[in-house]
Coordinates of C-alpha atoms and ligand atoms in Angstrom, one line a residue:
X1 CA -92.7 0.6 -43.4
X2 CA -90.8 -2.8 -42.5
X3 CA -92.6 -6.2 -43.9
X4 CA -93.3 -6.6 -39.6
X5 CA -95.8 -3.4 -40.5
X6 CA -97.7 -4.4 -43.2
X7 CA -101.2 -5.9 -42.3
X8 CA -101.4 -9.2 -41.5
X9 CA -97.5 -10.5 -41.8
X10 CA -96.6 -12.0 -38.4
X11 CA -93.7 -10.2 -36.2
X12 CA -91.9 -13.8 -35.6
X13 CA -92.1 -14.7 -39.8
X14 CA -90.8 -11.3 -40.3
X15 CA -87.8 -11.8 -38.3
X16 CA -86.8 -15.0 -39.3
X17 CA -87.3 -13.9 -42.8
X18 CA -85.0 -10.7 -42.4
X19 CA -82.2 -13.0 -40.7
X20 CA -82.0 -15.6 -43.0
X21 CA -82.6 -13.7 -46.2
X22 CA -82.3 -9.9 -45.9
X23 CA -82.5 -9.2 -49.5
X24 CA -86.0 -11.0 -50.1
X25 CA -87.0 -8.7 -46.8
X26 CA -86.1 -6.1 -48.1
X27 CA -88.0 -6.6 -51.5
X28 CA -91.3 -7.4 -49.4
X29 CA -90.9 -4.9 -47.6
X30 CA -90.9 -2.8 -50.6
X31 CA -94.2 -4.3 -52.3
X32 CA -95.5 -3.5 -49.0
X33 CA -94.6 0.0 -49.2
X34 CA -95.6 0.3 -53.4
X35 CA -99.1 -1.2 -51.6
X36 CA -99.6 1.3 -48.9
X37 CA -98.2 4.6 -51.3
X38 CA -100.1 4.0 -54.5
X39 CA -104.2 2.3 -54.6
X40 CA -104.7 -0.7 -56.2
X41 CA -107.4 -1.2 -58.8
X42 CA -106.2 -4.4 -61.1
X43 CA -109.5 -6.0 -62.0
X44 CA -108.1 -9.7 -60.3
X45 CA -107.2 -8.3 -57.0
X46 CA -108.7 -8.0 -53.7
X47 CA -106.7 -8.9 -50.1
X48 CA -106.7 -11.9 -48.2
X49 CA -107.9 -11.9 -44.6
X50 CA -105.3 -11.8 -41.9
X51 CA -106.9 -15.3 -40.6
X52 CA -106.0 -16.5 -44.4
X53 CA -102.5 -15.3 -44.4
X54 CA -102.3 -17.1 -41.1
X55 CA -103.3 -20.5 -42.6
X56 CA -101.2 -20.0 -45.2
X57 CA -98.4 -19.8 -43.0
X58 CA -99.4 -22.8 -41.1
X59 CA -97.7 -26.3 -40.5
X60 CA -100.2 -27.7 -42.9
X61 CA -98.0 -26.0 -45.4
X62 CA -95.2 -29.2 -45.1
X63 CA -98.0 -32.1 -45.3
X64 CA -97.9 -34.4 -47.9
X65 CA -101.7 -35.6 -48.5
X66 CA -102.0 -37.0 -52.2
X67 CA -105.7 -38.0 -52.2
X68 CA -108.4 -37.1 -50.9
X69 CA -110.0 -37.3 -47.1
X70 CA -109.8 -41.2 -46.0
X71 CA -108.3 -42.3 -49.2
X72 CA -104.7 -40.6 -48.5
X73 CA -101.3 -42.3 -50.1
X74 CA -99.7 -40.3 -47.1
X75 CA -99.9 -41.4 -43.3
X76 CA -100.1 -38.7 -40.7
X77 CA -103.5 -36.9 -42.7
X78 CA -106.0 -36.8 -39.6
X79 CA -106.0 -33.0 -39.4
X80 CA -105.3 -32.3 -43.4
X81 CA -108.7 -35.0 -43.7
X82 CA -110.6 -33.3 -41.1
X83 CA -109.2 -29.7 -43.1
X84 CA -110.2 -30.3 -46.2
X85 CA -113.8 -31.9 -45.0
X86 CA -114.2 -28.4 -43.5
X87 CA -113.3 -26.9 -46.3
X88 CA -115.7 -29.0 -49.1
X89 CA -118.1 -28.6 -46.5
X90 CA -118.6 -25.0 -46.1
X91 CA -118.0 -24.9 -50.0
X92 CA -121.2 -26.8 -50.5
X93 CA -123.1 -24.8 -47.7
X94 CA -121.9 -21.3 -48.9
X95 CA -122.5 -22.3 -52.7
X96 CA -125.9 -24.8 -52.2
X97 CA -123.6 -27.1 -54.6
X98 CA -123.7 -31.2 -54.4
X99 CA -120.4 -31.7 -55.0
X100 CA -116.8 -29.2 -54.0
X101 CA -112.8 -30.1 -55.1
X102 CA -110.7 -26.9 -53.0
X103 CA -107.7 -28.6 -54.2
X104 CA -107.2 -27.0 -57.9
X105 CA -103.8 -24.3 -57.4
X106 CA -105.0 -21.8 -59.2
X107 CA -108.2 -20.7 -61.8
X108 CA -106.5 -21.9 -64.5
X109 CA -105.9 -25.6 -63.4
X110 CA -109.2 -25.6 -62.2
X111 CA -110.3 -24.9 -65.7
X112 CA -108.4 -28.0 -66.6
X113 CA -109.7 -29.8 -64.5
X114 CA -112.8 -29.2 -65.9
X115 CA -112.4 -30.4 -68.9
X116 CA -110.4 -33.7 -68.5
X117 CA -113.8 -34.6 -66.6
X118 CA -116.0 -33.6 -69.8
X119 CA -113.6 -33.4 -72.8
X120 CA -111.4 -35.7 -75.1
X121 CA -108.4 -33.5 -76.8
X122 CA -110.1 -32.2 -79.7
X123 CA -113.6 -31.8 -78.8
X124 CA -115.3 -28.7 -79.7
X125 CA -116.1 -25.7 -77.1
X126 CA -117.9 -22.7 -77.4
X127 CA -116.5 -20.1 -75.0
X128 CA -116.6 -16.1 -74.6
X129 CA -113.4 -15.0 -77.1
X130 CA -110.6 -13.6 -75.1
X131 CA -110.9 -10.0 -77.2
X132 CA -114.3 -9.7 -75.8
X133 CA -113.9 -10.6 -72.1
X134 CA -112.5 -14.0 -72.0
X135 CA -110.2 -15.9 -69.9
X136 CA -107.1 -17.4 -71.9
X137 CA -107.8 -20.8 -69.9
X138 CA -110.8 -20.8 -72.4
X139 CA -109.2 -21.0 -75.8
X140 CA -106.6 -18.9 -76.2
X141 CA -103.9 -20.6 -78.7
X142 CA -100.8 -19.7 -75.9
X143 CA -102.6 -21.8 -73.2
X144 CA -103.1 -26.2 -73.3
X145 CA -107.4 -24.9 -73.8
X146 CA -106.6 -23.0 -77.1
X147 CA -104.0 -25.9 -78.0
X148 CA -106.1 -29.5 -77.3
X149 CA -109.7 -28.4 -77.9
X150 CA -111.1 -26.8 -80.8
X151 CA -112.7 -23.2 -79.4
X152 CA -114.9 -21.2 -81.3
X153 CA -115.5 -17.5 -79.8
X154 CA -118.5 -15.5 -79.1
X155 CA -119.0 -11.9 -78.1
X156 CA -120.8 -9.2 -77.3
X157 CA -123.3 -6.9 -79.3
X158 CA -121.4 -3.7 -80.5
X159 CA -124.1 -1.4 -79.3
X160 CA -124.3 -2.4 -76.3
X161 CA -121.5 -4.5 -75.0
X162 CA -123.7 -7.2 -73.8
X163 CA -123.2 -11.0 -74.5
X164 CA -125.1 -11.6 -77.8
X165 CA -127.3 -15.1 -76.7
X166 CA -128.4 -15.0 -80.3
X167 CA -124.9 -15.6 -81.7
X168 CA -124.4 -18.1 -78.5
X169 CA -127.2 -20.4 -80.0
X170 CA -126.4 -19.8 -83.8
X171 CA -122.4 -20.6 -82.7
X172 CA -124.2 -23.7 -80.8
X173 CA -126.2 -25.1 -83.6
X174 CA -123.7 -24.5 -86.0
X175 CA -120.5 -26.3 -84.5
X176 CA -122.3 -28.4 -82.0
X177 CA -119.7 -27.9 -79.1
X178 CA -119.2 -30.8 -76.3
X179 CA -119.0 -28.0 -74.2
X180 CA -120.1 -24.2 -73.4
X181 CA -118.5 -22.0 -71.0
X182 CA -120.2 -19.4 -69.7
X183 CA -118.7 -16.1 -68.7
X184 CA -115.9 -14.1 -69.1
X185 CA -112.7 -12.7 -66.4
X186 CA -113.4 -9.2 -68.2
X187 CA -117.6 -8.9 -68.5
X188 CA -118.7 -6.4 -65.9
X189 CA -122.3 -7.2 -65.9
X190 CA -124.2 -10.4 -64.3
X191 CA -124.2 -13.5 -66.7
X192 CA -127.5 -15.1 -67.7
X193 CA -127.0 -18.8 -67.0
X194 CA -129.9 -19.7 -67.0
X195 CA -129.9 -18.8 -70.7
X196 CA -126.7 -20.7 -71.5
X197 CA -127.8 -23.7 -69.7
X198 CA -131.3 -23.5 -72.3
X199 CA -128.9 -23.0 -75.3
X200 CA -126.3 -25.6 -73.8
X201 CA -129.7 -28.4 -73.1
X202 CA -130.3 -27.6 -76.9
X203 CA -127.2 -29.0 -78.6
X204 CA -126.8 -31.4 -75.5
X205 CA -123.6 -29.6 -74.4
X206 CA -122.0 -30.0 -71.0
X207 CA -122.6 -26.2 -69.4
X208 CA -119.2 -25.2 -67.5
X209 CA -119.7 -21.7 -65.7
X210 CA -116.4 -19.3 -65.5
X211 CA -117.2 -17.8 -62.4
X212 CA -113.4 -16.8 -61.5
X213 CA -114.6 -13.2 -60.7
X214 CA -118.5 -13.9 -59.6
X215 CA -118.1 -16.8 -56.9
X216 CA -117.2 -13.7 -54.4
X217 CA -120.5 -11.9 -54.9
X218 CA -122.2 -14.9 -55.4
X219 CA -121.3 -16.0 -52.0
X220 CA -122.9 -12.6 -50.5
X221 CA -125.7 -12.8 -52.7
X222 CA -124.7 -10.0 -55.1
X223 CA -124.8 -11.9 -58.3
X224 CA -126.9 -15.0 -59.3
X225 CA -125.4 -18.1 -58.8
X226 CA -124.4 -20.2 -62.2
X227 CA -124.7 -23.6 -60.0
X228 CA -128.6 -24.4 -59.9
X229 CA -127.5 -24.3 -64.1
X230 CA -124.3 -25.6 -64.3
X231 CA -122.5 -29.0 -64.7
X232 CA -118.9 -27.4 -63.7
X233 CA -118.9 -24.0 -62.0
X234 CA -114.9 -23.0 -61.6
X235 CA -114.0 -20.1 -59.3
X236 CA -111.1 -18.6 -57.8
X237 CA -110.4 -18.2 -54.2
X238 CA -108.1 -15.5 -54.4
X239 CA -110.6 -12.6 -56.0
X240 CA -113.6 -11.8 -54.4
X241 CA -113.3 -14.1 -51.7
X242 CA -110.4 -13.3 -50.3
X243 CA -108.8 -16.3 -49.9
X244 CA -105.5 -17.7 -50.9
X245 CA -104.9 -17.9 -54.3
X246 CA -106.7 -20.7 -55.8
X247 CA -109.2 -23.0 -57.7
X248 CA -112.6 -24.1 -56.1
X249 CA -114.5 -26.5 -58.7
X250 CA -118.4 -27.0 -57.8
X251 CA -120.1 -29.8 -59.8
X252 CA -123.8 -32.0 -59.7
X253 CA -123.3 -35.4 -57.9
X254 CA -122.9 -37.1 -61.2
X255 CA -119.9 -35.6 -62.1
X256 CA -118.5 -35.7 -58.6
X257 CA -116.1 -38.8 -59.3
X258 CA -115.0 -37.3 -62.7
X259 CA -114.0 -34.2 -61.0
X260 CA -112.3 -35.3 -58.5
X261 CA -110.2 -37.7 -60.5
X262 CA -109.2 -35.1 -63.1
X263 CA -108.1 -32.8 -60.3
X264 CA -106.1 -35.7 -58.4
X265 CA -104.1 -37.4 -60.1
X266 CA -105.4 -36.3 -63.6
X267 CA -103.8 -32.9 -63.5
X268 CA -102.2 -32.6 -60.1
X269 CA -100.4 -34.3 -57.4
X270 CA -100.0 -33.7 -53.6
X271 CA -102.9 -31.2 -52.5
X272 CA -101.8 -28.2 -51.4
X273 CA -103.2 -28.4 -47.6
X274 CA -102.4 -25.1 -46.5
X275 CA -104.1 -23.8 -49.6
X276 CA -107.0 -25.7 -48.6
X277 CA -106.9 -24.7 -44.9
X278 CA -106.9 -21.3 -46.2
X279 CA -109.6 -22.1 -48.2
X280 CA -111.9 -23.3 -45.5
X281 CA -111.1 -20.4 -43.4
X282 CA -111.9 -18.0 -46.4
X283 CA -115.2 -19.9 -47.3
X284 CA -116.2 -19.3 -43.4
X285 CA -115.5 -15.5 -43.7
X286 CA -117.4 -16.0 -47.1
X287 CA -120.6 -16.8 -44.7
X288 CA -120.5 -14.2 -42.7
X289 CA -121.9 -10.0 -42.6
X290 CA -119.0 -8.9 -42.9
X291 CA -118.3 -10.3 -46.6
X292 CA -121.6 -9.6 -47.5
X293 CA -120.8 -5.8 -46.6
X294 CA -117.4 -5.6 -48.5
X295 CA -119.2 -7.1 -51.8
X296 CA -121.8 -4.6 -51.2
X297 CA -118.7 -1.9 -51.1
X298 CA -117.2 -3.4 -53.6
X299 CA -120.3 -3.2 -56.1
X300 CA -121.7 0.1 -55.0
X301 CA -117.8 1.5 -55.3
X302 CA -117.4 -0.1 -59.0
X303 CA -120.9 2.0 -59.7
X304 CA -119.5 5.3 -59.1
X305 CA -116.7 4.8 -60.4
X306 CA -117.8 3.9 -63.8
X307 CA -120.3 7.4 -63.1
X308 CA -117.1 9.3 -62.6
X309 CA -115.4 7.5 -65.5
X310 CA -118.0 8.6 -67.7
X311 CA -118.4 12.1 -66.7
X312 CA -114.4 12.4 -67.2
X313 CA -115.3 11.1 -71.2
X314 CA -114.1 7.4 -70.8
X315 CA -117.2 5.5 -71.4
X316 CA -117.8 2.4 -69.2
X317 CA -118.4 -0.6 -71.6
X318 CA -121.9 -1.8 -71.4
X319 CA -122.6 1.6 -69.6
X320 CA -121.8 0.4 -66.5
X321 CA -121.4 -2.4 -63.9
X322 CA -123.2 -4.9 -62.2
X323 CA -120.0 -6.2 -60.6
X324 CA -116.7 -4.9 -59.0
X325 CA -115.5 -4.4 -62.2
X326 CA -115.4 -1.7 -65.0
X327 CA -114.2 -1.7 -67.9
X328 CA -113.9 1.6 -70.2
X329 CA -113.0 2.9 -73.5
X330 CA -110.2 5.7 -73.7
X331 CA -110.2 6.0 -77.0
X332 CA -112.8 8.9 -76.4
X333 CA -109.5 10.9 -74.7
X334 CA -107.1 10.4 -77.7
X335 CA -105.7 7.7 -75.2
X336 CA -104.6 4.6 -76.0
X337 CA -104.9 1.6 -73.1
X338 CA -101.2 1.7 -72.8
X339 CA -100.9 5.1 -72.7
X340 CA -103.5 5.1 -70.2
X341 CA -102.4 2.9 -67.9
X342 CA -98.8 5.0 -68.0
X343 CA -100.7 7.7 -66.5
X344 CA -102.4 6.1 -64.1
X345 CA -99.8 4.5 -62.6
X346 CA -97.6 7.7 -63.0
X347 CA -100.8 8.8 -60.7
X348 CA -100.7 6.4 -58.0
X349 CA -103.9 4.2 -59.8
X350 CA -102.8 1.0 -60.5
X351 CA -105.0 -0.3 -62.9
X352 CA -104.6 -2.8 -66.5
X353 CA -105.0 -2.0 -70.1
X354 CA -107.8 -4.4 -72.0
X355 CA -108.6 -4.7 -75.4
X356 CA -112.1 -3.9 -75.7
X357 CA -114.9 -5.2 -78.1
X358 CA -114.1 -4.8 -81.8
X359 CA -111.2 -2.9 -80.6
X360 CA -109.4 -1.4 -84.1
X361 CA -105.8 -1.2 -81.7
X362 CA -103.0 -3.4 -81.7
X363 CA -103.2 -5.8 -78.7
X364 CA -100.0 -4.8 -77.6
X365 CA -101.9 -1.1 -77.3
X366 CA -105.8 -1.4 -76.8
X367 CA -108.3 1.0 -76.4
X368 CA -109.7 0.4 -72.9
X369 CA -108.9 -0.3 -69.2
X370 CA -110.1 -2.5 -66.9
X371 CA -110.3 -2.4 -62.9
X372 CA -111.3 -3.9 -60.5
X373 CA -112.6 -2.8 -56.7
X374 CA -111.7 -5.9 -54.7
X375 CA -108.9 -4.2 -52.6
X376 CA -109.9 -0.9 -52.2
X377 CA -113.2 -1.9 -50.6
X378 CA -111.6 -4.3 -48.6
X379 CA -109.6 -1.6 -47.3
X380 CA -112.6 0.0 -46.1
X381 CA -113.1 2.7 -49.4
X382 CA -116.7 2.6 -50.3
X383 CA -118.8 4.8 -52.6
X384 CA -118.3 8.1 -51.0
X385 CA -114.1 7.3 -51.6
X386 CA -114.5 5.2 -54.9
X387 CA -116.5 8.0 -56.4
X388 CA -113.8 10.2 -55.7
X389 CA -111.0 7.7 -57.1
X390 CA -113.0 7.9 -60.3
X391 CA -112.3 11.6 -60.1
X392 CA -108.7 11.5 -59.5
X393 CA -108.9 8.7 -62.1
X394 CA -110.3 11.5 -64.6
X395 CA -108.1 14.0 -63.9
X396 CA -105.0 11.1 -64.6
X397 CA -106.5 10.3 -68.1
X398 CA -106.9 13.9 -68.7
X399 CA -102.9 14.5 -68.4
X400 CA -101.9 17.7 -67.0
X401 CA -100.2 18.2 -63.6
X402 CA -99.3 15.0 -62.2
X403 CA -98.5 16.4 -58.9
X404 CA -101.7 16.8 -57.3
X405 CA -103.4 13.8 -58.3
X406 CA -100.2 11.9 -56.5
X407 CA -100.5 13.5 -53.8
X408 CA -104.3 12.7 -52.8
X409 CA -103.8 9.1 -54.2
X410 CA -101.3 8.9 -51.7
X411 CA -103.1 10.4 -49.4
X412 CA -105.9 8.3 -49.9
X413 CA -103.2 5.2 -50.0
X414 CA -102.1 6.3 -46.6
X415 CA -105.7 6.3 -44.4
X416 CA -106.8 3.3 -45.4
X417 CA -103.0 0.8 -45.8
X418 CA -103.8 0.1 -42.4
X419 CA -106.9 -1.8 -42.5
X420 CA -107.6 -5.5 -43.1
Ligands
PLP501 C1 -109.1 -15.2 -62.7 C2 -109.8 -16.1 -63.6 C3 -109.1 -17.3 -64.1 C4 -107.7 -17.6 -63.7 O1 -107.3 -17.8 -62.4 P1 -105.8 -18.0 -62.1 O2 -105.8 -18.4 -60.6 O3 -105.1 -16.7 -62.4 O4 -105.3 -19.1 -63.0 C5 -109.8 -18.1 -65.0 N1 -111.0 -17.8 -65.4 C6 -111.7 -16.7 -64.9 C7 -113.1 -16.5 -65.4 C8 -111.1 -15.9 -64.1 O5 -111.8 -14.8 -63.7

């Protein structure tokens, strides 16, 4: 396979690309073959759209719009305005949200954004600990959250693996966070917001909603939505919603002007306008059957997977999924998460370790792995093929002969590379 075969990577890009700069070719042209030999299952991942990878690739990509729509410090911005109108507009629609900012790069500086609106450095929060599903944009001590706010952590029940609301409102009332955020990157079931927004209303508490992995099922209907409760929802673009990658912040009316001043030029400069022309293209596919049938693939696919993963003796955490995502303990096998993932990817299943709740390993080892249905289903796999990925999955953990596991990885790799 040459980069020119790989879904959705123009012929004319691919030349010009190979002329000037046969060595960074070459490499793509390997990722591309890694993608189509091996079947990807990392918790984060799903594929753009060949319209989105067009955007991307667009002219808007060398436009300089710092601003927003009509109130640009850049001449020439009558398309980028009319883009990114689009783009907040079919945010709104798809999400029934007052307010949209597609300009945050990534989850992460969406997050930020977030709280510059809402926060003063040193403020308390109350978010979902990183051990127990948590995003390290919300408090871990290596990111700018853990290091300018003060986070305290909650978790879920050990007996179940379900977010404990009790300890939520005891952790509330007893350190009286500005804020509570709501959600996790790694929690494989739906996320009562209404709840948080009842605890949040208690301790008057602005609610933020991490909805980095949700906003793509929301958008089909799969999961409730957190923005009827939320002051803040942050999502991705790049997960479920196979956009480019990205932030998407969502806010009430009030906030609106907050928002948008903490995204530009609080936390970031010139807006990305290809990004956001992506975006808009992305949020339209968002609206459509289609989406709504590879979220349903997606979801029903996660299900029999976690079936398969417990039959092999790797329980899924919470005993199942609500979501795309699993998340199961290996520690059952004699497996740790490293050793786990070894195997896997010695099998063709691309997958991540995780720590998982209360987890006795290391952090460098863990007990559990964590994956993700985004690509495969937009590939085409659904339960029938995701079932049987659990299987292979199984046998992987199990050890024994490599060989034939590879194989029908590969094979499965192979029927479905080709499809957008
Ligand atoms: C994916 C995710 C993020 C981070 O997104 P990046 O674009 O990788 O920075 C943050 N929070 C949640 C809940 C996520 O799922």
């Amino acid at each position: 396979m040459t980069v020119a075969d790989a879904p959705s990577v123009s012929w004319e890009a691919a030349e010009a690309l190979r002329a000037a700069d046969p060595l960074i070719a070459d490499l793509l042209a390997a990722e591309a073959e890694r993608r189509a030999d091996s079947l990807q299952l990392l918790a984060g991942e799903s594929l753009a759209t060949p319209a989105v990878l067009a955007a991307l690739a667009g002219p808007l990509a060398d436009k300089y719009a710092d601003g927003y729509p009509g109130h640009r410090h850049h001449t020439g911005c009558a398309p980028a305005d009319t883009v990114e109108l689009l783009a907040i507009d079919r945010a709104r629609e798809l999400f029934a949200a007052p307010h949209a900012n597609v300009q945050p790069r990534s989850g992460t500086s969406a997050m930020l954004a977030a709280y510059a609106a809402l926060l003063r450095p040193g403020d308390a929060v109350l978010a979902m600990s990183l051990e127990h599903g948590g995003h390290l944009s919300a408090g871990s001590r290596a990111n700018f959250s853990g290091r300018w706010f003060r986070f305290h952590g909650y978790g879920v029940r050990a007996d179940d693996g379900r977010i404990d609301l009790d300890e939520v409102r005891a952790l509330a009332r007893e350190h009286r966070p500005k804020a509570i955020v709501a959600g996790g990157t790694s929690y494989p079931r739906h996320v009562d917001w209404a709840a948080f927004r009842e605890i949040a209303d208690e301790v008057d508490a602005y609610l933020i909603a991490a909805a980095g992995q949700t906003a793509g099922l929301v958008a089909a209907g799969a999961a409730p939505s957190p923005v009827p409760y939320a002051d803040v929802t942050v999502a991705t673009t790049h997960k479920l919603l196979r956009g480019p990658r990205g932030g998407l912040l969502l806010c009430t009316a009030e906030l609106a002007d907050r928002i948008d001043r903490a995204v530009f030029p609080f936390s970031q400069g010139g807006a990305a306008m290809h990004e956001v022309a992506a975006k808009a293209v992305a949020l339209a596919q968002a609206a459509t059957p289609a989406h709504t049938g590879y979220v349903r693939r997606a979801v029903a696919g996660a299900r029999a997977l976690a079936a398969a993963l417990a039959a092999a003796g790797a329980p899924p955490l919470t005993g199942g999924t609500d979501t795309h995502l699993v998340t199961a303990s290996v520690a059952p096998l004699g497996l740790t998460g490293v050793e786990a993932e070894r195997r896997c990817a010695a099998a063709g299943l691309m997958l991540g370790r995780c720590a998982v709740p209360y987890d006795p390993a290391p952090p460098t080892e863990t007990s559990g792995i964590r994956l993700g249905t985004g690509t495969c289903a937009a590939q085409g796999m659904g339960e029938a093929e995701l079932g049987e990925v659990g299987e292979l999955l199984g046998r992987a953990l199990a050890g024994g002969a490599a060989e034939p596991v590879r194989a029908r990885t590969r094979e499965l790799a192979r029927a479905f590379a080709g499809r957008p």
